[in-house]
């Protein structure tokens, strides 16, 4: 099985290009104030969060909230770290 870092774009301009601007969505408990916490968590690891891009959407029954935010990062390692620190939060179920 290939590692993600081993995968290369078949053509120039395809795939992840670093440094770059990326979007991440975190989904979790609606009562956890994720709209404020997700950007704070990302800034806490040194990423530049684009606050004007923050969007949120509540689940049909109101139990869960998804928060989508764009950020800038320089390396694949920073991108992977963004997902791992968000997933480590007990109120966040998963990230996309």
mmCIF file with all atom_site columns, C-alpha atoms in Angstrom, residues 2-94:
data_model
loop_
_atom_site.group_PDB
_atom_site.id
_atom_site.type_symbol
_atom_site.label_atom_id
_atom_site.label_alt_id
_atom_site.label_comp_id
_atom_site.label_asym_id
_atom_site.label_entity_id
_atom_site.label_seq_id
_atom_site.pdbx_PDB_ins_code
_atom_site.Cartn_x
_atom_site.Cartn_y
_atom_site.Cartn_z
_atom_site.occupancy
_atom_site.B_iso_or_equiv
_atom_site.pdbx_formal_charge
_atom_site.auth_seq_id
_atom_site.auth_comp_id
_atom_site.auth_asym_id
_atom_site.auth_atom_id
_atom_site.pdbx_PDB_model_num
ATOM 1  C CA . UNK A 1 2  ? 1.331   3.437  -0.908  1.00 0.00 ? 2  UNK A CA 1
ATOM 2  C CA . UNK A 1 3  ? 1.779   6.188  1.619   1.00 0.00 ? 3  UNK A CA 1
ATOM 3  C CA . UNK A 1 4  ? -0.028  9.461  0.851   1.00 0.00 ? 4  UNK A CA 1
ATOM 4  C CA . UNK A 1 5  ? 3.310   11.264 0.724   1.00 0.00 ? 5  UNK A CA 1
ATOM 5  C CA . UNK A 1 6  ? 4.466   8.892  -2.055  1.00 0.00 ? 6  UNK A CA 1
ATOM 6  C CA . UNK A 1 7  ? 1.607   9.794  -4.393  1.00 0.00 ? 7  UNK A CA 1
ATOM 7  C CA . UNK A 1 8  ? 2.601   12.289 -7.074  1.00 0.00 ? 8  UNK A CA 1
ATOM 8  C CA . UNK A 1 9  ? 0.390   14.246 -9.474  1.00 0.00 ? 9  UNK A CA 1
ATOM 9  C CA . UNK A 1 10 ? 0.335   12.785 -12.966 1.00 0.00 ? 10 UNK A CA 1
ATOM 10 C CA . UNK A 1 11 ? 0.293   16.258 -14.466 1.00 0.00 ? 11 UNK A CA 1
ATOM 11 C CA . UNK A 1 12 ? 1.671   19.533 -13.154 1.00 0.00 ? 12 UNK A CA 1
ATOM 12 C CA . UNK A 1 13 ? -0.991  21.486 -11.258 1.00 0.00 ? 13 UNK A CA 1
ATOM 13 C CA . UNK A 1 14 ? -2.943  18.432 -10.093 1.00 0.00 ? 14 UNK A CA 1
ATOM 14 C CA . UNK A 1 15 ? -3.224  17.260 -6.511  1.00 0.00 ? 15 UNK A CA 1
ATOM 15 C CA . UNK A 1 16 ? -2.177  19.093 -3.379  1.00 0.00 ? 16 UNK A CA 1
ATOM 16 C CA . UNK A 1 17 ? 0.199   21.979 -4.008  1.00 0.00 ? 17 UNK A CA 1
ATOM 17 C CA . UNK A 1 18 ? 2.102   23.435 -1.054  1.00 0.00 ? 18 UNK A CA 1
ATOM 18 C CA . UNK A 1 19 ? 2.159   26.108 0.131   1.00 0.00 ? 19 UNK A CA 1
ATOM 19 C CA . UNK A 1 20 ? -1.535  26.553 -0.447  1.00 0.00 ? 20 UNK A CA 1
ATOM 20 C CA . UNK A 1 21 ? -5.004  27.338 0.778   1.00 0.00 ? 21 UNK A CA 1
ATOM 21 C CA . UNK A 1 22 ? -7.129  24.407 1.919   1.00 0.00 ? 22 UNK A CA 1
ATOM 22 C CA . UNK A 1 23 ? -10.575 23.759 3.341   1.00 0.00 ? 23 UNK A CA 1
ATOM 23 C CA . UNK A 1 24 ? -11.383 21.447 6.240   1.00 0.00 ? 24 UNK A CA 1
ATOM 24 C CA . UNK A 1 25 ? -14.700 20.394 7.736   1.00 0.00 ? 25 UNK A CA 1
ATOM 25 C CA . UNK A 1 26 ? -15.048 19.192 11.314  1.00 0.00 ? 26 UNK A CA 1
ATOM 26 C CA . UNK A 1 27 ? -18.233 17.538 12.533  1.00 0.00 ? 27 UNK A CA 1
ATOM 27 C CA . UNK A 1 28 ? -19.193 17.071 16.139  1.00 0.00 ? 28 UNK A CA 1
ATOM 28 C CA . UNK A 1 29 ? -21.467 17.860 19.050  1.00 0.00 ? 29 UNK A CA 1
ATOM 29 C CA . UNK A 1 30 ? -23.672 20.908 18.478  1.00 0.00 ? 30 UNK A CA 1
ATOM 30 C CA . UNK A 1 31 ? -23.342 21.978 22.114  1.00 0.00 ? 31 UNK A CA 1
ATOM 31 C CA . UNK A 1 32 ? -19.545 22.282 21.904  1.00 0.00 ? 32 UNK A CA 1
ATOM 32 C CA . UNK A 1 33 ? -19.287 25.758 20.263  1.00 0.00 ? 33 UNK A CA 1
ATOM 33 C CA . UNK A 1 34 ? -17.333 24.291 17.339  1.00 0.00 ? 34 UNK A CA 1
ATOM 34 C CA . UNK A 1 35 ? -17.885 27.427 15.259  1.00 0.00 ? 35 UNK A CA 1
ATOM 35 C CA . UNK A 1 36 ? -15.418 29.220 17.549  1.00 0.00 ? 36 UNK A CA 1
ATOM 36 C CA . UNK A 1 37 ? -13.281 26.238 18.581  1.00 0.00 ? 37 UNK A CA 1
ATOM 37 C CA . UNK A 1 38 ? -12.321 24.872 15.158  1.00 0.00 ? 38 UNK A CA 1
ATOM 38 C CA . UNK A 1 39 ? -10.579 28.110 14.051  1.00 0.00 ? 39 UNK A CA 1
ATOM 39 C CA . UNK A 1 40 ? -8.951  28.412 17.498  1.00 0.00 ? 40 UNK A CA 1
ATOM 40 C CA . UNK A 1 41 ? -7.584  24.873 17.318  1.00 0.00 ? 41 UNK A CA 1
ATOM 41 C CA . UNK A 1 42 ? -6.132  25.494 13.852  1.00 0.00 ? 42 UNK A CA 1
ATOM 42 C CA . UNK A 1 43 ? -4.559  28.784 14.928  1.00 0.00 ? 43 UNK A CA 1
ATOM 43 C CA . UNK A 1 44 ? -3.163  27.008 17.977  1.00 0.00 ? 44 UNK A CA 1
ATOM 44 C CA . UNK A 1 45 ? -0.957  24.881 15.707  1.00 0.00 ? 45 UNK A CA 1
ATOM 45 C CA . UNK A 1 46 ? 0.242   27.929 13.783  1.00 0.00 ? 46 UNK A CA 1
ATOM 46 C CA . UNK A 1 47 ? -2.011  27.872 10.724  1.00 0.00 ? 47 UNK A CA 1
ATOM 47 C CA . UNK A 1 48 ? -3.345  31.061 9.152   1.00 0.00 ? 48 UNK A CA 1
ATOM 48 C CA . UNK A 1 49 ? -7.143  30.738 9.351   1.00 0.00 ? 49 UNK A CA 1
ATOM 49 C CA . UNK A 1 50 ? -9.244  32.678 6.856   1.00 0.00 ? 50 UNK A CA 1
ATOM 50 C CA . UNK A 1 51 ? -12.003 33.714 9.275   1.00 0.00 ? 51 UNK A CA 1
ATOM 51 C CA . UNK A 1 52 ? -14.223 35.128 6.539   1.00 0.00 ? 52 UNK A CA 1
ATOM 52 C CA . UNK A 1 53 ? -14.629 31.582 5.156   1.00 0.00 ? 53 UNK A CA 1
ATOM 53 C CA . UNK A 1 54 ? -16.053 29.972 8.315   1.00 0.00 ? 54 UNK A CA 1
ATOM 54 C CA . UNK A 1 55 ? -19.379 28.265 7.565   1.00 0.00 ? 55 UNK A CA 1
ATOM 55 C CA . UNK A 1 56 ? -21.485 26.052 9.780   1.00 0.00 ? 56 UNK A CA 1
ATOM 56 C CA . UNK A 1 57 ? -24.497 23.822 9.391   1.00 0.00 ? 57 UNK A CA 1
ATOM 57 C CA . UNK A 1 58 ? -26.565 22.053 12.008  1.00 0.00 ? 58 UNK A CA 1
ATOM 58 C CA . UNK A 1 59 ? -27.877 18.507 11.588  1.00 0.00 ? 59 UNK A CA 1
ATOM 59 C CA . UNK A 1 60 ? -31.572 18.001 10.956  1.00 0.00 ? 60 UNK A CA 1
ATOM 60 C CA . UNK A 1 61 ? -32.277 17.162 14.598  1.00 0.00 ? 61 UNK A CA 1
ATOM 61 C CA . UNK A 1 62 ? -29.824 19.757 15.924  1.00 0.00 ? 62 UNK A CA 1
ATOM 62 C CA . UNK A 1 63 ? -27.535 17.311 17.730  1.00 0.00 ? 63 UNK A CA 1
ATOM 63 C CA . UNK A 1 64 ? -24.491 17.818 15.497  1.00 0.00 ? 64 UNK A CA 1
ATOM 64 C CA . UNK A 1 65 ? -22.756 20.733 13.812  1.00 0.00 ? 65 UNK A CA 1
ATOM 65 C CA . UNK A 1 66 ? -20.385 20.812 10.859  1.00 0.00 ? 66 UNK A CA 1
ATOM 66 C CA . UNK A 1 67 ? -17.909 23.668 10.621  1.00 0.00 ? 67 UNK A CA 1
ATOM 67 C CA . UNK A 1 68 ? -16.000 24.359 7.409   1.00 0.00 ? 68 UNK A CA 1
ATOM 68 C CA . UNK A 1 69 ? -13.055 26.731 7.357   1.00 0.00 ? 69 UNK A CA 1
ATOM 69 C CA . UNK A 1 70 ? -10.256 27.561 4.926   1.00 0.00 ? 70 UNK A CA 1
ATOM 70 C CA . UNK A 1 71 ? -6.663  27.954 6.056   1.00 0.00 ? 71 UNK A CA 1
ATOM 71 C CA . UNK A 1 72 ? -3.188  28.419 4.615   1.00 0.00 ? 72 UNK A CA 1
ATOM 72 C CA . UNK A 1 73 ? -0.385  25.972 5.229   1.00 0.00 ? 73 UNK A CA 1
ATOM 73 C CA . UNK A 1 74 ? 3.119   25.466 3.891   1.00 0.00 ? 74 UNK A CA 1
ATOM 74 C CA . UNK A 1 75 ? 3.580   21.690 4.046   1.00 0.00 ? 75 UNK A CA 1
ATOM 75 C CA . UNK A 1 76 ? 1.733   18.396 3.838   1.00 0.00 ? 76 UNK A CA 1
ATOM 76 C CA . UNK A 1 77 ? 2.748   17.781 7.448   1.00 0.00 ? 77 UNK A CA 1
ATOM 77 C CA . UNK A 1 78 ? 0.861   20.902 8.573   1.00 0.00 ? 78 UNK A CA 1
ATOM 78 C CA . UNK A 1 79 ? -2.198  19.783 6.602   1.00 0.00 ? 79 UNK A CA 1
ATOM 79 C CA . UNK A 1 80 ? -2.106  16.332 8.201   1.00 0.00 ? 80 UNK A CA 1
ATOM 80 C CA . UNK A 1 81 ? -1.580  17.903 11.628  1.00 0.00 ? 81 UNK A CA 1
ATOM 81 C CA . UNK A 1 82 ? -4.729  20.017 11.155  1.00 0.00 ? 82 UNK A CA 1
ATOM 82 C CA . UNK A 1 83 ? -6.795  16.859 10.708  1.00 0.00 ? 83 UNK A CA 1
ATOM 83 C CA . UNK A 1 84 ? -5.146  15.006 13.588  1.00 0.00 ? 84 UNK A CA 1
ATOM 84 C CA . UNK A 1 85 ? -5.515  17.789 16.181  1.00 0.00 ? 85 UNK A CA 1
ATOM 85 C CA . UNK A 1 86 ? -9.153  18.312 15.267  1.00 0.00 ? 86 UNK A CA 1
ATOM 86 C CA . UNK A 1 87 ? -9.858  14.574 15.465  1.00 0.00 ? 87 UNK A CA 1
ATOM 87 C CA . UNK A 1 88 ? -8.151  14.463 18.871  1.00 0.00 ? 88 UNK A CA 1
ATOM 88 C CA . UNK A 1 89 ? -10.733 16.869 20.290  1.00 0.00 ? 89 UNK A CA 1
ATOM 89 C CA . UNK A 1 90 ? -13.328 14.847 22.257  1.00 0.00 ? 90 UNK A CA 1
ATOM 90 C CA . UNK A 1 91 ? -16.252 16.852 20.811  1.00 0.00 ? 91 UNK A CA 1
ATOM 91 C CA . UNK A 1 92 ? -15.243 16.357 17.159  1.00 0.00 ? 92 UNK A CA 1
ATOM 92 C CA . UNK A 1 93 ? -16.370 13.083 15.595  1.00 0.00 ? 93 UNK A CA 1
ATOM 93 C CA . UNK A 1 94 ? -14.519 13.329 12.259  1.00 0.00 ? 94 UNK A CA 1
#
